[in-house]
Amino acid sequence: MPRPSLNTFPRPKPAPASHSHNRHVSLDRLPVANPAHAQLQRILNSRAFAGAHRSQLFLRYIVGHALNHPDEPLKEYNIALDVFDRDAYDPAVDATVRVEAGRLRSRLLEYYAGEGQSDPLLIEIPKGGYRAVFHSRQPAAVPVSRPHLVPAKPMPSAIPRLRYLWAIPVAFLLGALFGHRSSH
């Protein structure tokens, strides 16, 4: 009689993962008049984010977290579980969150360089972290046109030669070093 192998008997299917840890931040709690909510919607509806489902989820999560929990730190592990539906996450082995954060930063740069260049609010994710930071964009000053005025150029003799000013502290340090060595 042949010995049964692992392939002989069907393996039980694992139970579906419980997503009780899944804490997707809902933006429903944000007032619609909130400028960050309006900016987020502009970004999510842009061409830069079209079809980028993971970046959309990631941005929605970190913006909601920053607004709903401003004092709570945002960890890579929590993002992996909450945004990317991981059951377990080891940042030493899996770089999903860091890779997606880089993609998200690139998409935001693309958005603000194009469609969003005149948006009143900037949403940034500084490198080294995952917290969304909001900056008001000051409206650009409208240049005043002056008829045919050419700015005066300074005279070349009036401009100091800054090119060699670095040599002064270097000479001082070398003098101090050699002076100290010769006294011993």
Tab-separated table of C-alpha atoms in Angstrom:
chain	number	residue	atom	x	y	z
A	1	MET	CA	0.000	0.000	0.000
A	2	PRO	CA	1.477	3.360	-0.973
A	3	ARG	CA	2.159	5.915	1.728
A	4	PRO	CA	-0.078	8.946	1.600
A	5	SER	CA	1.709	12.151	0.694
A	6	LEU	CA	0.795	15.696	1.482
A	7	ASN	CA	-0.654	16.017	-2.000
A	8	THR	CA	-2.956	13.024	-1.449
A	9	PHE	CA	-5.171	14.725	1.090
A	10	PRO	CA	-6.669	18.115	0.390
A	11	ARG	CA	-5.310	20.835	2.609
A	12	PRO	CA	-7.844	22.735	4.613
A	13	LYS	CA	-8.313	26.238	3.317
A	14	PRO	CA	-7.130	28.853	5.746
A	15	ALA	CA	-9.825	30.926	7.337
A	16	PRO	CA	-10.131	34.370	5.818
A	17	ALA	CA	-7.951	36.844	7.623
A	18	SER	CA	-9.777	38.869	10.171
A	19	HIS	CA	-9.519	42.487	9.351
A	20	SER	CA	-10.433	43.615	12.818
A	21	HIS	CA	-7.070	45.386	12.791
A	22	ASN	CA	-8.114	47.209	9.635
A	23	ARG	CA	-8.600	50.794	10.713
A	24	HIS	CA	-9.062	52.534	7.384
A	25	VAL	CA	-9.480	56.175	8.235
A	26	SER	CA	-12.765	57.447	6.952
A	27	LEU	CA	-12.829	60.963	5.627
A	28	ASP	CA	-16.573	61.096	6.215
A	29	ARG	CA	-15.834	62.612	9.610
A	30	LEU	CA	-14.089	65.556	7.982
A	31	PRO	CA	-16.195	68.587	7.209
A	32	VAL	CA	-16.639	68.907	3.465
A	33	ALA	CA	-15.621	72.547	3.764
A	34	ASN	CA	-12.250	71.486	5.199
A	35	PRO	CA	-9.565	72.787	2.794
A	36	ALA	CA	-7.516	69.593	3.205
A	37	HIS	CA	-10.528	67.475	2.205
A	38	ALA	CA	-11.116	69.616	-0.881
A	39	GLN	CA	-7.414	69.423	-1.805
A	40	LEU	CA	-7.384	65.661	-1.325
A	41	GLN	CA	-10.361	65.291	-3.663
A	42	ARG	CA	-8.637	67.426	-6.324
A	43	ILE	CA	-5.532	65.248	-6.106
A	44	LEU	CA	-7.437	61.953	-6.144
A	45	ASN	CA	-9.404	63.058	-9.240
A	46	SER	CA	-6.290	64.189	-11.124
A	47	ARG	CA	-4.602	62.535	-14.095
A	48	ALA	CA	-1.487	61.857	-11.984
A	49	PHE	CA	-3.555	59.626	-9.687
A	50	ALA	CA	-5.869	58.108	-12.300
A	51	GLY	CA	-5.636	54.337	-12.054
A	52	ALA	CA	-3.204	54.517	-9.121
A	53	HIS	CA	-5.451	52.767	-6.637
A	54	ARG	CA	-2.717	52.004	-4.095
A	55	SER	CA	-1.451	55.596	-4.104
A	56	GLN	CA	-5.014	56.848	-3.701
A	57	LEU	CA	-5.613	54.581	-0.692
A	58	PHE	CA	-2.256	55.504	0.816
A	59	LEU	CA	-2.831	59.263	0.417
A	60	ARG	CA	-6.407	59.064	1.716
A	61	TYR	CA	-5.172	57.132	4.765
A	62	ILE	CA	-2.301	59.423	5.708
A	63	VAL	CA	-4.317	62.611	5.140
A	64	GLY	CA	-7.184	61.255	7.230
A	65	HIS	CA	-4.751	60.149	9.917
A	66	ALA	CA	-3.020	63.533	10.011
A	67	LEU	CA	-6.347	65.346	10.366
A	68	ASN	CA	-8.117	62.939	12.730
A	69	HIS	CA	-5.114	61.963	14.888
A	70	PRO	CA	-2.592	64.813	14.685
A	71	ASP	CA	-0.680	63.721	17.788
A	72	GLU	CA	-0.604	59.989	17.056
A	73	PRO	CA	2.562	58.760	15.309
A	74	LEU	CA	2.090	56.970	12.001
A	75	LYS	CA	4.134	53.777	11.702
A	76	GLU	CA	5.132	51.769	8.648
A	77	TYR	CA	3.730	48.618	10.248
A	78	ASN	CA	0.260	50.145	10.725
A	79	ILE	CA	0.219	51.387	7.142
A	80	ALA	CA	1.062	47.899	5.870
A	81	LEU	CA	-1.797	46.377	7.842
A	82	ASP	CA	-4.378	49.108	7.296
A	83	VAL	CA	-3.706	50.267	3.739
A	84	PHE	CA	-2.158	47.277	2.045
A	85	ASP	CA	-4.192	44.627	3.949
A	86	ARG	CA	-1.167	42.692	5.159
A	87	ASP	CA	-1.808	40.102	7.862
A	88	ALA	CA	1.789	40.427	9.043
A	89	TYR	CA	4.546	42.812	8.074
A	90	ASP	CA	8.278	42.784	8.672
A	91	PRO	CA	9.875	46.020	7.416
A	92	ALA	CA	13.300	44.353	7.367
A	93	VAL	CA	12.090	41.910	4.706
A	94	ASP	CA	9.209	43.723	2.992
A	95	ALA	CA	9.666	47.212	1.543
A	96	THR	CA	6.102	47.634	0.255
A	97	VAL	CA	5.291	50.686	2.348
A	98	ARG	CA	8.595	52.430	1.561
A	99	VAL	CA	8.263	51.711	-2.170
A	100	GLU	CA	4.657	52.920	-2.257
A	101	ALA	CA	5.613	56.028	-0.267
A	102	GLY	CA	8.225	56.852	-2.917
A	103	ARG	CA	5.637	56.384	-5.665
A	104	LEU	CA	3.188	58.556	-3.773
A	105	ARG	CA	5.762	61.327	-3.353
A	106	SER	CA	6.538	61.150	-7.092
A	107	ARG	CA	2.851	61.337	-8.003
A	108	LEU	CA	2.375	64.346	-5.727
A	109	LEU	CA	5.347	66.102	-7.358
A	110	GLU	CA	3.897	65.319	-10.781
A	111	TYR	CA	0.491	66.627	-9.716
A	112	TYR	CA	1.823	69.882	-8.254
A	113	ALA	CA	4.071	70.446	-11.286
A	114	GLY	CA	1.065	70.141	-13.602
A	115	GLU	CA	-2.612	70.252	-12.714
A	116	GLY	CA	-2.060	71.408	-9.147
A	117	GLN	CA	0.402	74.211	-9.721
A	118	SER	CA	-2.140	76.851	-8.705
A	119	ASP	CA	-3.805	74.897	-5.874
A	120	PRO	CA	-4.122	76.855	-2.618
A	121	LEU	CA	-2.956	73.986	-0.401
A	122	LEU	CA	0.040	71.675	-0.717
A	123	ILE	CA	0.009	68.173	0.745
A	124	GLU	CA	3.498	66.760	1.227
A	125	ILE	CA	4.939	63.599	2.717
A	126	PRO	CA	8.487	64.479	3.797
A	127	LYS	CA	11.103	61.777	3.283
A	128	GLY	CA	11.901	59.790	6.372
A	129	GLY	CA	8.290	59.583	7.517
A	130	TYR	CA	4.728	58.992	6.436
A	131	ARG	CA	2.867	61.891	8.035
A	132	ALA	CA	1.049	64.214	5.656
A	133	VAL	CA	2.045	67.848	6.052
A	134	PHE	CA	-0.110	70.706	4.807
A	135	HIS	CA	1.206	74.036	3.531
A	136	SER	CA	-0.797	77.032	2.386
A	137	ARG	CA	0.440	78.257	-0.906
A	138	GLN	CA	0.756	81.988	-1.059
A	139	PRO	CA	-0.685	83.415	-4.249
A	140	ALA	CA	2.079	84.425	-6.609
A	141	ALA	CA	2.572	88.136	-6.789
A	142	VAL	CA	1.432	89.557	-10.071
A	143	PRO	CA	4.447	91.146	-11.718
A	144	VAL	CA	4.049	94.837	-12.291
A	145	SER	CA	4.963	95.685	-15.835
A	146	ARG	CA	7.130	98.729	-16.232
A	147	PRO	CA	7.714	100.094	-19.677
A	148	HIS	CA	11.210	99.255	-20.922
A	149	LEU	CA	13.017	99.582	-17.612
A	150	VAL	CA	16.261	97.647	-17.516
A	151	PRO	CA	17.672	96.895	-14.074
A	152	ALA	CA	20.971	98.564	-13.420
A	153	LYS	CA	23.963	96.248	-13.324
A	154	PRO	CA	26.504	96.836	-10.571
A	155	MET	CA	29.898	97.954	-11.678
A	156	PRO	CA	32.401	95.054	-11.764
A	157	SER	CA	34.836	96.915	-9.492
A	158	ALA	CA	32.132	97.309	-6.842
A	159	ILE	CA	31.600	93.534	-6.562
A	160	PRO	CA	34.011	92.038	-4.013
A	161	ARG	CA	35.955	88.987	-5.076
A	162	LEU	CA	34.191	86.396	-2.901
A	163	ARG	CA	35.805	83.537	-4.770
A	164	TYR	CA	38.920	83.474	-2.580
A	165	LEU	CA	37.462	84.477	0.795
A	166	TRP	CA	37.502	80.821	1.887
A	167	ALA	CA	41.312	81.015	1.924
A	168	ILE	CA	41.376	83.374	4.931
A	169	PRO	CA	40.067	80.903	7.559
A	170	VAL	CA	42.072	78.080	5.977
A	171	ALA	CA	45.276	80.130	6.207
A	172	PHE	CA	44.463	81.008	9.814
A	173	LEU	CA	43.909	77.342	10.733
A	174	LEU	CA	47.102	76.237	8.978
A	175	GLY	CA	49.068	78.967	10.731
A	176	ALA	CA	47.637	77.949	14.096
A	177	LEU	CA	48.400	74.291	13.414
A	178	PHE	CA	52.006	74.846	12.281
A	179	GLY	CA	52.601	77.435	15.004
A	180	HIS	CA	51.387	74.988	17.633
A	181	ARG	CA	53.617	72.176	16.267
A	182	SER	CA	56.739	74.323	16.123
A	183	SER	CA	56.342	75.415	19.769
A	184	HIS	CA	56.579	71.762	20.928
